[in-house]
């Protein structure tokens, strides 16, 4: 019998959880992360390994849908609608996701996403619908932008971030304000 991924709509239009197929017994668990017949439009796979207190994001682009899964550890995932034409522009969802979560998160193009590692190690696995978009062609917003009001569960006063994330502009600096 073929199992079908179950989609659960979240509060942001176009973002949803995909509940994954799994089989478990006394040996452990086997999880079907992906099925090309059910989710045919993905071309690139990426893996991001982070240590505790590492924050990556907020980034996005206009061509890629993403499918996000936590392979190891626990992370705080944030997704923000960055489509200025949307009635949900700059609205967000925040989800804790861990290696035991039996779901992936689908993030459409024109959305920002970022994640913060809450455990010693985190493996963030994601699929992209198109080719990798170089960082200079992506959009980025500073992780602690006051207008986004993200409730990062910081383990230390300052997370470990990249130079790119440190240099990202706020929405006010970009003159991208929510009305």
PDB file of C-alpha atoms in Angstrom:
ATOM      1  CA  UNK A   1       0.000   0.000   0.000  1.00  0.00           C
ATOM      2  CA  UNK A   2       1.454   3.357  -1.035  1.00  0.00           C
ATOM      3  CA  UNK A   3       1.431   5.977   1.696  1.00  0.00           C
ATOM      4  CA  UNK A   4       0.704   9.595   0.902  1.00  0.00           C
ATOM      5  CA  UNK A   5       2.343  12.568   2.593  1.00  0.00           C
ATOM      6  CA  UNK A   6      -0.234  14.546   4.521  1.00  0.00           C
ATOM      7  CA  UNK A   7      -0.050  18.329   4.218  1.00  0.00           C
ATOM      8  CA  UNK A   8      -1.043  20.576   7.116  1.00  0.00           C
ATOM      9  CA  UNK A   9      -1.584  24.243   6.273  1.00  0.00           C
ATOM     10  CA  UNK A  10       0.050  26.720   8.652  1.00  0.00           C
ATOM     11  CA  UNK A  11      -0.980  30.305   9.347  1.00  0.00           C
ATOM     12  CA  UNK A  12       1.102  31.699   6.461  1.00  0.00           C
ATOM     13  CA  UNK A  13      -0.512  30.995   3.096  1.00  0.00           C
ATOM     14  CA  UNK A  14       1.648  28.618   1.074  1.00  0.00           C
ATOM     15  CA  UNK A  15       3.658  27.362   4.063  1.00  0.00           C
ATOM     16  CA  UNK A  16       2.777  23.969   5.399  1.00  0.00           C
ATOM     17  CA  UNK A  17       3.993  20.956   7.304  1.00  0.00           C
ATOM     18  CA  UNK A  18       4.381  17.757   5.364  1.00  0.00           C
ATOM     19  CA  UNK A  19       3.815  14.842   7.714  1.00  0.00           C
ATOM     20  CA  UNK A  20       6.225  12.114   6.680  1.00  0.00           C
ATOM     21  CA  UNK A  21       5.784   8.398   6.259  1.00  0.00           C
ATOM     22  CA  UNK A  22       7.672   6.311   8.767  1.00  0.00           C
ATOM     23  CA  UNK A  23       8.073   2.786  10.030  1.00  0.00           C
ATOM     24  CA  UNK A  24       9.315   1.995  13.498  1.00  0.00           C
ATOM     25  CA  UNK A  25      10.043  -1.146  15.448  1.00  0.00           C
ATOM     26  CA  UNK A  26      12.451  -2.235  18.183  1.00  0.00           C
ATOM     27  CA  UNK A  27      15.418  -1.418  15.885  1.00  0.00           C
ATOM     28  CA  UNK A  28      14.500   2.227  15.384  1.00  0.00           C
ATOM     29  CA  UNK A  29      12.761   4.292  12.732  1.00  0.00           C
ATOM     30  CA  UNK A  30      12.850   4.579   8.940  1.00  0.00           C
ATOM     31  CA  UNK A  31      11.494   7.883   7.620  1.00  0.00           C
ATOM     32  CA  UNK A  32      10.612   8.588   3.992  1.00  0.00           C
ATOM     33  CA  UNK A  33      11.863  12.175   3.623  1.00  0.00           C
ATOM     34  CA  UNK A  34      11.023  12.597  -0.021  1.00  0.00           C
ATOM     35  CA  UNK A  35       9.027  10.986  -2.806  1.00  0.00           C
ATOM     36  CA  UNK A  36       9.508  12.391  -6.308  1.00  0.00           C
ATOM     37  CA  UNK A  37       6.013  11.217  -7.272  1.00  0.00           C
ATOM     38  CA  UNK A  38       4.479  13.331  -4.494  1.00  0.00           C
ATOM     39  CA  UNK A  39       6.890  16.296  -4.536  1.00  0.00           C
ATOM     40  CA  UNK A  40       8.381  16.349  -8.045  1.00  0.00           C
ATOM     41  CA  UNK A  41       9.706  19.892  -8.248  1.00  0.00           C
ATOM     42  CA  UNK A  42      12.954  19.732  -6.269  1.00  0.00           C
ATOM     43  CA  UNK A  43      16.398  19.799  -7.892  1.00  0.00           C
ATOM     44  CA  UNK A  44      19.056  20.642  -5.265  1.00  0.00           C
ATOM     45  CA  UNK A  45      19.719  19.119  -1.856  1.00  0.00           C
ATOM     46  CA  UNK A  46      21.682  20.905   0.853  1.00  0.00           C
ATOM     47  CA  UNK A  47      22.840  20.048   4.345  1.00  0.00           C
ATOM     48  CA  UNK A  48      23.794  22.625   6.948  1.00  0.00           C
ATOM     49  CA  UNK A  49      25.619  21.511  10.087  1.00  0.00           C
ATOM     50  CA  UNK A  50      25.623  23.914  13.027  1.00  0.00           C
ATOM     51  CA  UNK A  51      26.701  23.965  16.661  1.00  0.00           C
ATOM     52  CA  UNK A  52      24.711  25.212  19.638  1.00  0.00           C
ATOM     53  CA  UNK A  53      23.973  28.963  19.544  1.00  0.00           C
ATOM     54  CA  UNK A  54      24.521  29.267  15.750  1.00  0.00           C
ATOM     55  CA  UNK A  55      21.878  31.333  13.960  1.00  0.00           C
ATOM     56  CA  UNK A  56      21.589  31.237  10.158  1.00  0.00           C
ATOM     57  CA  UNK A  57      19.300  33.623   8.296  1.00  0.00           C
ATOM     58  CA  UNK A  58      17.048  35.429   7.460  1.00  0.00           C
ATOM     59  CA  UNK A  59      17.469  34.667   3.749  1.00  0.00           C
ATOM     60  CA  UNK A  60      15.333  33.918   0.718  1.00  0.00           C
ATOM     61  CA  UNK A  61      15.051  34.352  -3.023  1.00  0.00           C
ATOM     62  CA  UNK A  62      12.422  34.747  -5.707  1.00  0.00           C
ATOM     63  CA  UNK A  63      12.854  31.414  -7.523  1.00  0.00           C
ATOM     64  CA  UNK A  64      13.202  28.638  -4.939  1.00  0.00           C
ATOM     65  CA  UNK A  65      10.640  26.729  -2.966  1.00  0.00           C
ATOM     66  CA  UNK A  66      12.295  24.885  -0.084  1.00  0.00           C
ATOM     67  CA  UNK A  67      11.537  21.716   1.825  1.00  0.00           C
ATOM     68  CA  UNK A  68      13.160  21.788   5.298  1.00  0.00           C
ATOM     69  CA  UNK A  69      13.789  18.893   7.689  1.00  0.00           C
ATOM     70  CA  UNK A  70      15.835  18.513  10.900  1.00  0.00           C
ATOM     71  CA  UNK A  71      18.005  15.389  10.751  1.00  0.00           C
ATOM     72  CA  UNK A  72      19.757  15.882  14.103  1.00  0.00           C
ATOM     73  CA  UNK A  73      19.316  18.064  17.151  1.00  0.00           C
ATOM     74  CA  UNK A  74      16.705  20.716  17.778  1.00  0.00           C
ATOM     75  CA  UNK A  75      16.319  24.072  16.066  1.00  0.00           C
ATOM     76  CA  UNK A  76      14.028  27.060  16.090  1.00  0.00           C
ATOM     77  CA  UNK A  77      12.838  27.681  12.516  1.00  0.00           C
ATOM     78  CA  UNK A  78      11.393  31.047  11.466  1.00  0.00           C
ATOM     79  CA  UNK A  79       9.616  31.683   8.155  1.00  0.00           C
ATOM     80  CA  UNK A  80       8.594  35.206   7.071  1.00  0.00           C
ATOM     81  CA  UNK A  81       6.439  36.192   4.096  1.00  0.00           C
ATOM     82  CA  UNK A  82       8.631  38.587   2.091  1.00  0.00           C
ATOM     83  CA  UNK A  83       6.262  39.012  -0.861  1.00  0.00           C
ATOM     84  CA  UNK A  84       5.341  42.715  -0.892  1.00  0.00           C
ATOM     85  CA  UNK A  85       2.224  41.919  -2.971  1.00  0.00           C
ATOM     86  CA  UNK A  86       0.832  39.547  -0.329  1.00  0.00           C
ATOM     87  CA  UNK A  87      -1.739  40.537   2.289  1.00  0.00           C
ATOM     88  CA  UNK A  88       0.488  38.623   4.759  1.00  0.00           C
ATOM     89  CA  UNK A  89       3.646  40.595   3.910  1.00  0.00           C
ATOM     90  CA  UNK A  90       6.133  40.346   6.827  1.00  0.00           C
ATOM     91  CA  UNK A  91       3.933  37.978   8.830  1.00  0.00           C
ATOM     92  CA  UNK A  92       5.826  35.043  10.310  1.00  0.00           C
ATOM     93  CA  UNK A  93       5.637  31.623  11.886  1.00  0.00           C
ATOM     94  CA  UNK A  94       8.063  30.166  14.393  1.00  0.00           C
ATOM     95  CA  UNK A  95       8.397  26.403  14.809  1.00  0.00           C
ATOM     96  CA  UNK A  96      10.673  24.253  16.928  1.00  0.00           C
ATOM     97  CA  UNK A  97      11.714  21.257  14.868  1.00  0.00           C
ATOM     98  CA  UNK A  98      13.891  18.366  15.968  1.00  0.00           C
ATOM     99  CA  UNK A  99      15.190  14.995  14.869  1.00  0.00           C
ATOM    100  CA  UNK A 100      12.026  13.329  16.216  1.00  0.00           C
ATOM    101  CA  UNK A 101       9.631  15.673  14.423  1.00  0.00           C
ATOM    102  CA  UNK A 102       7.772  13.637  11.886  1.00  0.00           C
ATOM    103  CA  UNK A 103       7.331  16.496   9.443  1.00  0.00           C
ATOM    104  CA  UNK A 104       9.142  18.688   6.968  1.00  0.00           C
ATOM    105  CA  UNK A 105       8.278  22.351   6.393  1.00  0.00           C
ATOM    106  CA  UNK A 106       7.517  23.609   2.893  1.00  0.00           C
ATOM    107  CA  UNK A 107       8.616  27.234   2.364  1.00  0.00           C
ATOM    108  CA  UNK A 108       7.605  28.914  -0.910  1.00  0.00           C
ATOM    109  CA  UNK A 109       9.710  31.328  -2.932  1.00  0.00           C
ATOM    110  CA  UNK A 110       9.646  34.968  -1.785  1.00  0.00           C
ATOM    111  CA  UNK A 111       9.759  33.908   1.858  1.00  0.00           C
ATOM    112  CA  UNK A 112      12.640  34.394   4.274  1.00  0.00           C
ATOM    113  CA  UNK A 113      13.762  31.567   6.496  1.00  0.00           C
ATOM    114  CA  UNK A 114      16.285  31.223   9.283  1.00  0.00           C
ATOM    115  CA  UNK A 115      17.105  28.751  11.996  1.00  0.00           C
ATOM    116  CA  UNK A 116      18.812  28.718  15.370  1.00  0.00           C
ATOM    117  CA  UNK A 117      20.538  25.617  16.781  1.00  0.00           C
ATOM    118  CA  UNK A 118      19.370  24.759  20.319  1.00  0.00           C
ATOM    119  CA  UNK A 119      21.424  21.580  20.865  1.00  0.00           C
ATOM    120  CA  UNK A 120      25.106  20.649  20.666  1.00  0.00           C
ATOM    121  CA  UNK A 121      24.775  19.792  16.974  1.00  0.00           C
ATOM    122  CA  UNK A 122      22.064  20.417  14.386  1.00  0.00           C
ATOM    123  CA  UNK A 123      21.753  19.010  10.890  1.00  0.00           C
ATOM    124  CA  UNK A 124      19.428  21.098   8.739  1.00  0.00           C
ATOM    125  CA  UNK A 125      18.487  19.289   5.523  1.00  0.00           C
ATOM    126  CA  UNK A 126      16.682  21.091   2.754  1.00  0.00           C
ATOM    127  CA  UNK A 127      15.735  20.729  -0.869  1.00  0.00           C
ATOM    128  CA  UNK A 128      15.537  23.585  -3.356  1.00  0.00           C
ATOM    129  CA  UNK A 129      13.213  23.636  -6.354  1.00  0.00           C
ATOM    130  CA  UNK A 130      15.774  25.351  -8.605  1.00  0.00           C
ATOM    131  CA  UNK A 131      19.497  25.928  -8.789  1.00  0.00           C
ATOM    132  CA  UNK A 132      21.352  27.493  -5.909  1.00  0.00           C
ATOM    133  CA  UNK A 133      21.061  31.272  -5.937  1.00  0.00           C
ATOM    134  CA  UNK A 134      24.293  32.995  -4.970  1.00  0.00           C
ATOM    135  CA  UNK A 135      24.090  34.975  -1.695  1.00  0.00           C
ATOM    136  CA  UNK A 136      24.460  38.326  -3.455  1.00  0.00           C
ATOM    137  CA  UNK A 137      21.316  37.542  -5.481  1.00  0.00           C
ATOM    138  CA  UNK A 138      19.269  36.464  -2.452  1.00  0.00           C
ATOM    139  CA  UNK A 139      17.404  38.785  -0.145  1.00  0.00           C
ATOM    140  CA  UNK A 140      18.428  39.033   3.479  1.00  0.00           C
ATOM    141  CA  UNK A 141      17.055  40.822   6.506  1.00  0.00           C
ATOM    142  CA  UNK A 142      18.895  41.213   9.787  1.00  0.00           C
ATOM    143  CA  UNK A 143      18.047  38.338  12.119  1.00  0.00           C
ATOM    144  CA  UNK A 144      17.107  40.666  14.999  1.00  0.00           C
ATOM    145  CA  UNK A 145      15.112  43.221  13.007  1.00  0.00           C
ATOM    146  CA  UNK A 146      12.786  45.000  15.459  1.00  0.00           C
ATOM    147  CA  UNK A 147       9.924  45.091  12.982  1.00  0.00           C
ATOM    148  CA  UNK A 148       9.873  41.286  12.570  1.00  0.00           C
ATOM    149  CA  UNK A 149       9.716  40.734  16.363  1.00  0.00           C
ATOM    150  CA  UNK A 150      11.154  37.226  16.148  1.00  0.00           C
ATOM    151  CA  UNK A 151      11.241  35.473  19.504  1.00  0.00           C
ATOM    152  CA  UNK A 152      14.589  33.711  19.124  1.00  0.00           C
ATOM    153  CA  UNK A 153      15.108  31.429  22.159  1.00  0.00           C
ATOM    154  CA  UNK A 154      18.722  32.558  22.538  1.00  0.00           C
ATOM    155  CA  UNK A 155      20.914  30.391  24.742  1.00  0.00           C
ATOM    156  CA  UNK A 156      23.462  33.202  25.035  1.00  0.00           C
ATOM    157  CA  UNK A 157      23.078  36.949  24.686  1.00  0.00           C
ATOM    158  CA  UNK A 158      24.583  36.943  21.191  1.00  0.00           C
ATOM    159  CA  UNK A 159      24.270  34.066  18.711  1.00  0.00           C
ATOM    160  CA  UNK A 160      27.110  32.976  16.456  1.00  0.00           C
ATOM    161  CA  UNK A 161      26.339  34.444  13.019  1.00  0.00           C
ATOM    162  CA  UNK A 162      28.103  34.854   9.692  1.00  0.00           C
ATOM    163  CA  UNK A 163      29.548  38.087   8.389  1.00  0.00           C
ATOM    164  CA  UNK A 164      26.729  38.122   5.832  1.00  0.00           C
ATOM    165  CA  UNK A 165      24.098  37.964   8.584  1.00  0.00           C
ATOM    166  CA  UNK A 166      25.928  40.566  10.653  1.00  0.00           C
ATOM    167  CA  UNK A 167      25.943  42.913   7.625  1.00  0.00           C
ATOM    168  CA  UNK A 168      22.318  42.313   6.589  1.00  0.00           C
ATOM    169  CA  UNK A 169      20.176  45.427   6.662  1.00  0.00           C
ATOM    170  CA  UNK A 170      17.054  45.956   8.724  1.00  0.00           C
ATOM    171  CA  UNK A 171      13.727  46.600   7.027  1.00  0.00           C
ATOM    172  CA  UNK A 172      13.970  50.262   8.041  1.00  0.00           C
ATOM    173  CA  UNK A 173      17.412  50.511   6.403  1.00  0.00           C
ATOM    174  CA  UNK A 174      15.963  48.853   3.295  1.00  0.00           C
ATOM    175  CA  UNK A 175      12.937  51.141   3.513  1.00  0.00           C
ATOM    176  CA  UNK A 176      10.735  48.017   3.426  1.00  0.00           C
ATOM    177  CA  UNK A 177       8.055  48.957   5.928  1.00  0.00           C
ATOM    178  CA  UNK A 178       4.829  47.183   6.750  1.00  0.00           C
ATOM    179  CA  UNK A 179       1.741  49.377   6.404  1.00  0.00           C
TER     180      UNK A 179
END
